GROMACS .gro file of C-alpha atoms in nm:
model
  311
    1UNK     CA    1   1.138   2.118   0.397
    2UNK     CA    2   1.039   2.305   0.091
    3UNK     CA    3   0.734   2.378   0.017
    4UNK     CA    4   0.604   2.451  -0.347
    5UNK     CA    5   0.235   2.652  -0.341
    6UNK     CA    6   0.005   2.506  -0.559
    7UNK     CA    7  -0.414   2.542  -0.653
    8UNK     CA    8  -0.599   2.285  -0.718
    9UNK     CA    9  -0.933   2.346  -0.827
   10UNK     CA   10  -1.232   2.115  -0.766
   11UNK     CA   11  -1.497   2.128  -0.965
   12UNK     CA   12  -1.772   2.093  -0.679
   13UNK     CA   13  -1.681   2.438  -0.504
   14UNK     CA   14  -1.418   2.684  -0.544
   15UNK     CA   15  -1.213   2.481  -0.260
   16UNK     CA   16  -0.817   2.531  -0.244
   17UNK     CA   17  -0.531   2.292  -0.127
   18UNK     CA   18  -0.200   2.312  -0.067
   19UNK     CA   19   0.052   2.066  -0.214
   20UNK     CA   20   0.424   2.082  -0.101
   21UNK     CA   21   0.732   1.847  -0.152
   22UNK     CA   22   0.846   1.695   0.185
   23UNK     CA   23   1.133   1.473   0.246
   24UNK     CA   24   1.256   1.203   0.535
   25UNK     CA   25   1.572   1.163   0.468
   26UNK     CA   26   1.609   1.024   0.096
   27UNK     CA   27   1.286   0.963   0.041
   28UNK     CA   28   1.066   1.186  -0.078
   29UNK     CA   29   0.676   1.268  -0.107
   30UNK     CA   30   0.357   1.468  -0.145
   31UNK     CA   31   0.184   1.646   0.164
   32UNK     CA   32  -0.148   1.762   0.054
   33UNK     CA   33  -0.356   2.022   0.291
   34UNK     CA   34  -0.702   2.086   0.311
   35UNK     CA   35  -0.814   2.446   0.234
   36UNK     CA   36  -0.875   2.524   0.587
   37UNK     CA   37  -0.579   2.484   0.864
   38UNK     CA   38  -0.750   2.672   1.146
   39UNK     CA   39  -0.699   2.403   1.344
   40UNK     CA   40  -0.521   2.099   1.372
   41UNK     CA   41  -0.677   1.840   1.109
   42UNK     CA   42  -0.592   1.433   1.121
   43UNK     CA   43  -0.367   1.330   0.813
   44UNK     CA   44  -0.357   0.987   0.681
   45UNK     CA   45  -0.029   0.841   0.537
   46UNK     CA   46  -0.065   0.672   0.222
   47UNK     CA   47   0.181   0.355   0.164
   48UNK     CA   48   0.172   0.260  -0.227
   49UNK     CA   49   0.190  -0.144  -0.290
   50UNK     CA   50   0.417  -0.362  -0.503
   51UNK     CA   51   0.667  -0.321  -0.765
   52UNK     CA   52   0.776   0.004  -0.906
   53UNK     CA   53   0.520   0.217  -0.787
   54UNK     CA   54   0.494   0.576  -0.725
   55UNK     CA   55   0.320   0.819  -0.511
   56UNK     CA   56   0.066   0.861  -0.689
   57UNK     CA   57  -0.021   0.466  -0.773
   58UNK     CA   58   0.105   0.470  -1.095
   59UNK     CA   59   0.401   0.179  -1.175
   60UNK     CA   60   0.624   0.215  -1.415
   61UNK     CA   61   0.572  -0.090  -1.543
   62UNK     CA   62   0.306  -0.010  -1.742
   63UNK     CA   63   0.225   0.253  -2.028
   64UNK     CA   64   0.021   0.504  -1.849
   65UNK     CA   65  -0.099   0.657  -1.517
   66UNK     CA   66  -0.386   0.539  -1.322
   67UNK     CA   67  -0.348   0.797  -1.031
   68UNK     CA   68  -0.545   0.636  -0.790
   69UNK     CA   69  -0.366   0.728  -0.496
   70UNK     CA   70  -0.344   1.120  -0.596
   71UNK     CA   71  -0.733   1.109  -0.641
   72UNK     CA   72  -0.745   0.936  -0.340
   73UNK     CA   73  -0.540   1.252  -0.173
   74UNK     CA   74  -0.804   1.539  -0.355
   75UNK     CA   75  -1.051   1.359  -0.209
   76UNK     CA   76  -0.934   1.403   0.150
   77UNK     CA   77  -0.853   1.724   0.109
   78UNK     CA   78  -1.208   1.791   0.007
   79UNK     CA   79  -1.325   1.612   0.358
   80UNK     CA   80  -1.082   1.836   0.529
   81UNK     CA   81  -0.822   1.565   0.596
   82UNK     CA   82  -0.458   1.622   0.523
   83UNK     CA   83  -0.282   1.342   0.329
   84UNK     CA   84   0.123   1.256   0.277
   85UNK     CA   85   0.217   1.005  -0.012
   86UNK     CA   86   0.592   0.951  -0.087
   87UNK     CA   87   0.742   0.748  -0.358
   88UNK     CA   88   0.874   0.430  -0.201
   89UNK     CA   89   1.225   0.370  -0.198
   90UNK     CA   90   1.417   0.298  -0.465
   91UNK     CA   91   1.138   0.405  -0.691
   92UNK     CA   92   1.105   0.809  -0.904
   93UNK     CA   93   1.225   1.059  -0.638
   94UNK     CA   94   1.351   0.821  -0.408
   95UNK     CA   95   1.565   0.648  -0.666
   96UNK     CA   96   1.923   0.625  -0.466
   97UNK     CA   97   2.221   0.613  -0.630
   98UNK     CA   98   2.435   0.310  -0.594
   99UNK     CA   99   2.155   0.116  -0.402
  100UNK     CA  100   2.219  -0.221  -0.487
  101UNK     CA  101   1.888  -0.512  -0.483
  102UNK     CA  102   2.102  -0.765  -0.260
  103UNK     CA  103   2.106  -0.469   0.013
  104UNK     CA  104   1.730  -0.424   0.022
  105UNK     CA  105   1.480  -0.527   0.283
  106UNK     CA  106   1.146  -0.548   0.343
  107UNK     CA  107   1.210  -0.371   0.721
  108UNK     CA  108   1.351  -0.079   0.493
  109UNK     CA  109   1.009   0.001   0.382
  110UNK     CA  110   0.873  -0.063   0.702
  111UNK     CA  111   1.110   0.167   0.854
  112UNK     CA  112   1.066   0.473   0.576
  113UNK     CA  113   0.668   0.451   0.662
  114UNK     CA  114   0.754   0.503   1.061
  115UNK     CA  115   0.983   0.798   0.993
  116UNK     CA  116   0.739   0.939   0.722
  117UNK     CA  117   0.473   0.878   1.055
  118UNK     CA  118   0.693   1.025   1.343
  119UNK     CA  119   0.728   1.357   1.121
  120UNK     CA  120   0.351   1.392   1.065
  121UNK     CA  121   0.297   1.408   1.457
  122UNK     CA  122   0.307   1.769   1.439
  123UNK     CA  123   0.144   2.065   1.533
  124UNK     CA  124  -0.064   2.094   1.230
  125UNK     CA  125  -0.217   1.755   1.262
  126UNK     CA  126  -0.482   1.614   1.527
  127UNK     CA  127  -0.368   1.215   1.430
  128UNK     CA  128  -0.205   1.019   1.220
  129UNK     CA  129  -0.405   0.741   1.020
  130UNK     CA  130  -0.198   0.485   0.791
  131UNK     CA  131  -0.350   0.387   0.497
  132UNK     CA  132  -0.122   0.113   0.282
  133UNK     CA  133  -0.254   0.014  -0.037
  134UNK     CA  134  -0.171  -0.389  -0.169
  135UNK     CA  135   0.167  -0.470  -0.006
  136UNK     CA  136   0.142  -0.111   0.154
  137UNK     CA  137  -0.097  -0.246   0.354
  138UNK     CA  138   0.177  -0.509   0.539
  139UNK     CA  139   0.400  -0.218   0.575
  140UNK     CA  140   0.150  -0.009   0.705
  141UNK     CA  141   0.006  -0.269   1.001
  142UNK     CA  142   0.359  -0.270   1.101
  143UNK     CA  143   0.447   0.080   1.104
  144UNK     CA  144   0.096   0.137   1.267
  145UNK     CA  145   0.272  -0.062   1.589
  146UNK     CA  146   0.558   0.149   1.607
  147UNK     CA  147   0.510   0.468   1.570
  148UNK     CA  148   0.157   0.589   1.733
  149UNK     CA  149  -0.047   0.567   1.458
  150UNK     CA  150  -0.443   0.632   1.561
  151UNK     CA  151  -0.584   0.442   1.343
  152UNK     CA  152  -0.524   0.229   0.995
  153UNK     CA  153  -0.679   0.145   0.676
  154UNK     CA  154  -0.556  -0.164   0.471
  155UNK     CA  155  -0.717  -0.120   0.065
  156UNK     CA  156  -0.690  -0.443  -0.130
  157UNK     CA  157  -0.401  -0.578   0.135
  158UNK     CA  158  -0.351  -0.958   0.146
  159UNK     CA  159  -0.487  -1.129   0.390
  160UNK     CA  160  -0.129  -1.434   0.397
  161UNK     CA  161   0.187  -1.469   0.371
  162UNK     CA  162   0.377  -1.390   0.077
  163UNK     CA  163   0.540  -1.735   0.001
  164UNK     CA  164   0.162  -1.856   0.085
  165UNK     CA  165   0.032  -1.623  -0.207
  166UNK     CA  166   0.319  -1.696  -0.398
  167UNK     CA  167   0.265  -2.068  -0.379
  168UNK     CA  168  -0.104  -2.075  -0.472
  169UNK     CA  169   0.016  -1.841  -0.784
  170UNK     CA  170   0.252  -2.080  -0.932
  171UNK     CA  171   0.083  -2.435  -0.868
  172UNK     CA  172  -0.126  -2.338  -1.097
  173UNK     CA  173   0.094  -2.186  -1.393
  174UNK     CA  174   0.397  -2.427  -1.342
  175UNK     CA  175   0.422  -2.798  -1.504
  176UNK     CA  176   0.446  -3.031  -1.192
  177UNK     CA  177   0.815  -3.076  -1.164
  178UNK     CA  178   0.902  -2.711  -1.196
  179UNK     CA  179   0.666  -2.707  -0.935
  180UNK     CA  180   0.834  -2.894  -0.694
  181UNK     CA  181   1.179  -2.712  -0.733
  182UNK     CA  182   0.965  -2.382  -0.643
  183UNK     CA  183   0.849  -2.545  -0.377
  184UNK     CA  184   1.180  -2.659  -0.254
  185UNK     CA  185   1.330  -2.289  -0.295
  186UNK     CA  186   1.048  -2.123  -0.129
  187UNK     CA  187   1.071  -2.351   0.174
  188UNK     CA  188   1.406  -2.254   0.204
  189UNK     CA  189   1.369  -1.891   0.185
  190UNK     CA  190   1.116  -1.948   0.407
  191UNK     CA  191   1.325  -2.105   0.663
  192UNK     CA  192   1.562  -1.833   0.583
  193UNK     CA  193   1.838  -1.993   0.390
  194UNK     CA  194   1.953  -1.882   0.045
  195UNK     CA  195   1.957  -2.128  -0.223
  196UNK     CA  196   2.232  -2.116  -0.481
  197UNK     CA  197   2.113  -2.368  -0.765
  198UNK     CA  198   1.773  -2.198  -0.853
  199UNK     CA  199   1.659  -2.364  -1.197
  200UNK     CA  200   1.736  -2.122  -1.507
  201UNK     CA  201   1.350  -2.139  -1.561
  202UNK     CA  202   1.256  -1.977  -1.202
  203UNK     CA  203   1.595  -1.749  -1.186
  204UNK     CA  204   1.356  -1.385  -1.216
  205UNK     CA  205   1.175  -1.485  -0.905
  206UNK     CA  206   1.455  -1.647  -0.717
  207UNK     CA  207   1.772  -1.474  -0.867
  208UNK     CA  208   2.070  -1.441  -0.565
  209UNK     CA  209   1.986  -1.042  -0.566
  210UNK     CA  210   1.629  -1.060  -0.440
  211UNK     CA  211   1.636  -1.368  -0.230
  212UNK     CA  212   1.756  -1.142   0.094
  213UNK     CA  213   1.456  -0.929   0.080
  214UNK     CA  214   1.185  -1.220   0.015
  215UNK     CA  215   1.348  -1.393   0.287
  216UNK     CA  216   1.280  -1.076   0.459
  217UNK     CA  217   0.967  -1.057   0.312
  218UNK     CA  218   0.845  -1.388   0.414
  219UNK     CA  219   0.873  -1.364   0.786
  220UNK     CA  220   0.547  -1.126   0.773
  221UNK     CA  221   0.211  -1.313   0.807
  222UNK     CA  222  -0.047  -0.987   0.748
  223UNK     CA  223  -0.311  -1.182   0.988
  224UNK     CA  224  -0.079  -1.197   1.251
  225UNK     CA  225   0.075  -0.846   1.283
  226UNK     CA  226  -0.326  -0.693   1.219
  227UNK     CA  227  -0.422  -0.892   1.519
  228UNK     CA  228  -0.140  -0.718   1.763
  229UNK     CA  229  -0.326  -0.365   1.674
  230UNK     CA  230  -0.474  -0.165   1.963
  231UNK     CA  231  -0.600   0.024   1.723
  232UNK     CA  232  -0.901   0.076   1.478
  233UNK     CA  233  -0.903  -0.051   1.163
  234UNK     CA  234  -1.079  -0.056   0.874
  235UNK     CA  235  -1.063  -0.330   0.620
  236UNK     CA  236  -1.133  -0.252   0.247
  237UNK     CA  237  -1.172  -0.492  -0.069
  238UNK     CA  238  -1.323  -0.461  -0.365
  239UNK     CA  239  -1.498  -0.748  -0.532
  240UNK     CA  240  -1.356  -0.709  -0.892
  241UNK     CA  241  -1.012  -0.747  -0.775
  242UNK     CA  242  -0.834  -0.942  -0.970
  243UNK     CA  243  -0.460  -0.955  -0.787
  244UNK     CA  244  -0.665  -0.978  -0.411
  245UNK     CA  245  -0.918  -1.195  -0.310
  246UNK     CA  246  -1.202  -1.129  -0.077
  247UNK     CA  247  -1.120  -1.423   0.159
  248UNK     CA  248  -0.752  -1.196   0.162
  249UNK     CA  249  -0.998  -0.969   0.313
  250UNK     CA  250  -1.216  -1.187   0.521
  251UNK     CA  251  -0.868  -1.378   0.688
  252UNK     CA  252  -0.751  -1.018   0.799
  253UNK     CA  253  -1.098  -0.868   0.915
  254UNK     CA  254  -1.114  -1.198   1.126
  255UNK     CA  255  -0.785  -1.154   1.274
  256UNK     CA  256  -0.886  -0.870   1.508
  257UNK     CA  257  -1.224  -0.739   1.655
  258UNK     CA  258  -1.143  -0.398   1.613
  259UNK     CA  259  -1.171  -0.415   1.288
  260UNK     CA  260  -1.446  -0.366   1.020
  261UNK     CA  261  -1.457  -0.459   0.718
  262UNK     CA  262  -1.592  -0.297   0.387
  263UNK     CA  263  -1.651  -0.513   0.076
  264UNK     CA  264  -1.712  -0.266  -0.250
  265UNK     CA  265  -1.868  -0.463  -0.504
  266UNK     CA  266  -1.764  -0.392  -0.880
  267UNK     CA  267  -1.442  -0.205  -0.731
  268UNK     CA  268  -1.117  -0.356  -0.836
  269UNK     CA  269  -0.762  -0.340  -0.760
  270UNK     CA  270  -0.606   0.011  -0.819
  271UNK     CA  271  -0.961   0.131  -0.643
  272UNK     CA  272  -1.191   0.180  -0.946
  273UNK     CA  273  -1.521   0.093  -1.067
  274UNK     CA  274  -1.430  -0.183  -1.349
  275UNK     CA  275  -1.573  -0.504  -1.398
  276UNK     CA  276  -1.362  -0.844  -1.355
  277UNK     CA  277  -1.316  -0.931  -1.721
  278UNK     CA  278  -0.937  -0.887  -1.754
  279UNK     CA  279  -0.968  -0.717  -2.068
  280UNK     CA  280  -1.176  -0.472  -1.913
  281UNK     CA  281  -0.893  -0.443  -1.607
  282UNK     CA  282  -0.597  -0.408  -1.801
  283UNK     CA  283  -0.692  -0.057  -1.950
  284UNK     CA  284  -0.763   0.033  -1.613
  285UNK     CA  285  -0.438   0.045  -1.497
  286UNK     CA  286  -0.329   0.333  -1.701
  287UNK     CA  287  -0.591   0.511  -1.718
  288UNK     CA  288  -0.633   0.906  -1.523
  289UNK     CA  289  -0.971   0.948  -1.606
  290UNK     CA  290  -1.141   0.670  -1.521
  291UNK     CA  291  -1.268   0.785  -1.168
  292UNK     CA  292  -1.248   0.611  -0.784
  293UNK     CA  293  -1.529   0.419  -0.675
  294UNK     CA  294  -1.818   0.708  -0.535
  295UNK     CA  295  -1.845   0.462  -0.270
  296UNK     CA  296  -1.485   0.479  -0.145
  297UNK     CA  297  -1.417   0.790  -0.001
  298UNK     CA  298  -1.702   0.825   0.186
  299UNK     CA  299  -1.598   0.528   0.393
  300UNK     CA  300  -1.206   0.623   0.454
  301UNK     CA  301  -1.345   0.986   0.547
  302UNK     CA  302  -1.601   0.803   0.818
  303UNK     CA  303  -1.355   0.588   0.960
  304UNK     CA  304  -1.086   0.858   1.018
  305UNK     CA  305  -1.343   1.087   1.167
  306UNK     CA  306  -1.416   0.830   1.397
  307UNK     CA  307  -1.050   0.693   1.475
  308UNK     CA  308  -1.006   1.066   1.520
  309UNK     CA  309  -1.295   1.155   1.850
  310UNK     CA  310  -1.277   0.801   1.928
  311UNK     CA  311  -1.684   0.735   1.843
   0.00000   0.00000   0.00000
């Protein structure tokens, strides 16, 4: 492991952290440390969502940075907790060469997130808390099972099935027969069988290269795999979300009584105060200055003090 020594300065007290690059196996992250290590301190995993998206929350997708889950990190530091993020696989750092789409699952996430959890149970740290963000939040629940997490956070996770979300998306933007052929693949994939004659018109969603790791994908109802958590769990969503609903919210919350859930209103997607006018929410997305919601952290930083002494 090598570890790089850096100061970050906060503005509400001369506090220090240490930031150092960590690595399991080819995929590599961000291990932020409160200023004081006296004694062991819990350390939450963060699991970025969809799409081409860093450590830090920022895709490259789009124009600019948002850095939601790096502000996200400060702020546990500041509370004393220790924080890992890692850029997913595939994706900045963790770009591997020759990786090929067709060989990619959604079990491979699942899998980096348990062996990025197995090395935090360590010396240094009281507990381990998983925190997924979006999809991180499906890979999260799942890791959570197998690798002794003590506690997990899902922000702005979906509360069904992919193909279900997927579905609801396109009935509405596709004319009716399209439709139908969408319909047709997805039940397919569902039922996990590959479908070579994918209409031109639907070939980015279905293309042959992807369609092993939605069929993956699809297998994985978030309800479901929250329910089997012995765990606590703490269920966030923001009401200016404009990619997750609050019912997502509401399904998962209701799938298992340990967990609570925490509706932010005027919080949106990426974790920031912005209203739900999508011009308002584009800008959002790239931009590092617009601040977390105040009302945020001091709900993660209750919940993993009290997943931590158990009360």
């Amino acid at each position: 492991m090598r570890k790089l020594a850096v100061i970050l300065a906060f503005s509400a007290a001369p506090l220090f952290a240490q930031s150092s690059d960590v690595v399991a196996g080819a995929i590599h992250g961000t291990l932020l440390l409160p200023s004081d290590m006296s004694k062991p301190v819990p350390v939450v995993l963060l699991i970025a969502g969809s799409g081409p998206t860093d450590r830090d929350g920022n895709s490259a997708t789009l124009p600019g940075k948002n850095d939601s889950l790096k502000m996200l990190a400060t702020d546990f530091a500041m509370n004393g907790i220790a924080s890992l993020r890692y850029d997913k696989r595939g994706i900045a750092a963790s770009a591997i060469p020759g990786q090929k789409e067709s060989d990619l699952r959604f079990e491979n996430y699942i899998d980096d997130a348990v062996a990025w959890c197995n090395q935090l149970h360590e010396k240094r740290f009281s507990s381990v808390i998983i925190a997924g963000h979006s999809e991180g939040s499906l890979i999260g629940m799942v890791a959570a099972k197998k690798c002794g997490a003590a506690g997990f956070i899902s922000l702005e996770g979906a509360g069904y099935p992919a193909a279900d979300i997927l579905r609801t998306q396109l009935k509405t933007r596709l004319p009716a027969e399209l439709n139908a052929q969408s319909e047709a693949v997805l039940k397919s994939l569902e039922a996990g069988k590959p479908v070579d004659d994918v209409p031109p018109q639907l070939t980015v969603l279905y293309r042959a290269s992807v369609q092993p790791y939605l069929i993956s994908w699809f297998h994985y109802d978030p309800a479901k795999e929250l329910a089997e958590l012995r765990i606590p769990i703490l269920v966030v969503q923001g009401t200016t979300d404009i990619q997750v609903s609050l019912d997502d919210a509401k399904r998962l919350a209701a799938a298992n009584p340990r967990a609570k859930l925490v509706v932010i209103e005027g919080m949106n997607h990426i974790l920031k105060m912005v209203s739900g006018d999508l011009q308002t929410q584009i800008p959002s997305y790239s931009d590092p200055k617009l601040q977390l919601s105040e009302k945020l952290t001091p709900q993660l930083v209750e919940f993993v003090r009290k997943a931590v002494t158990g009360h």
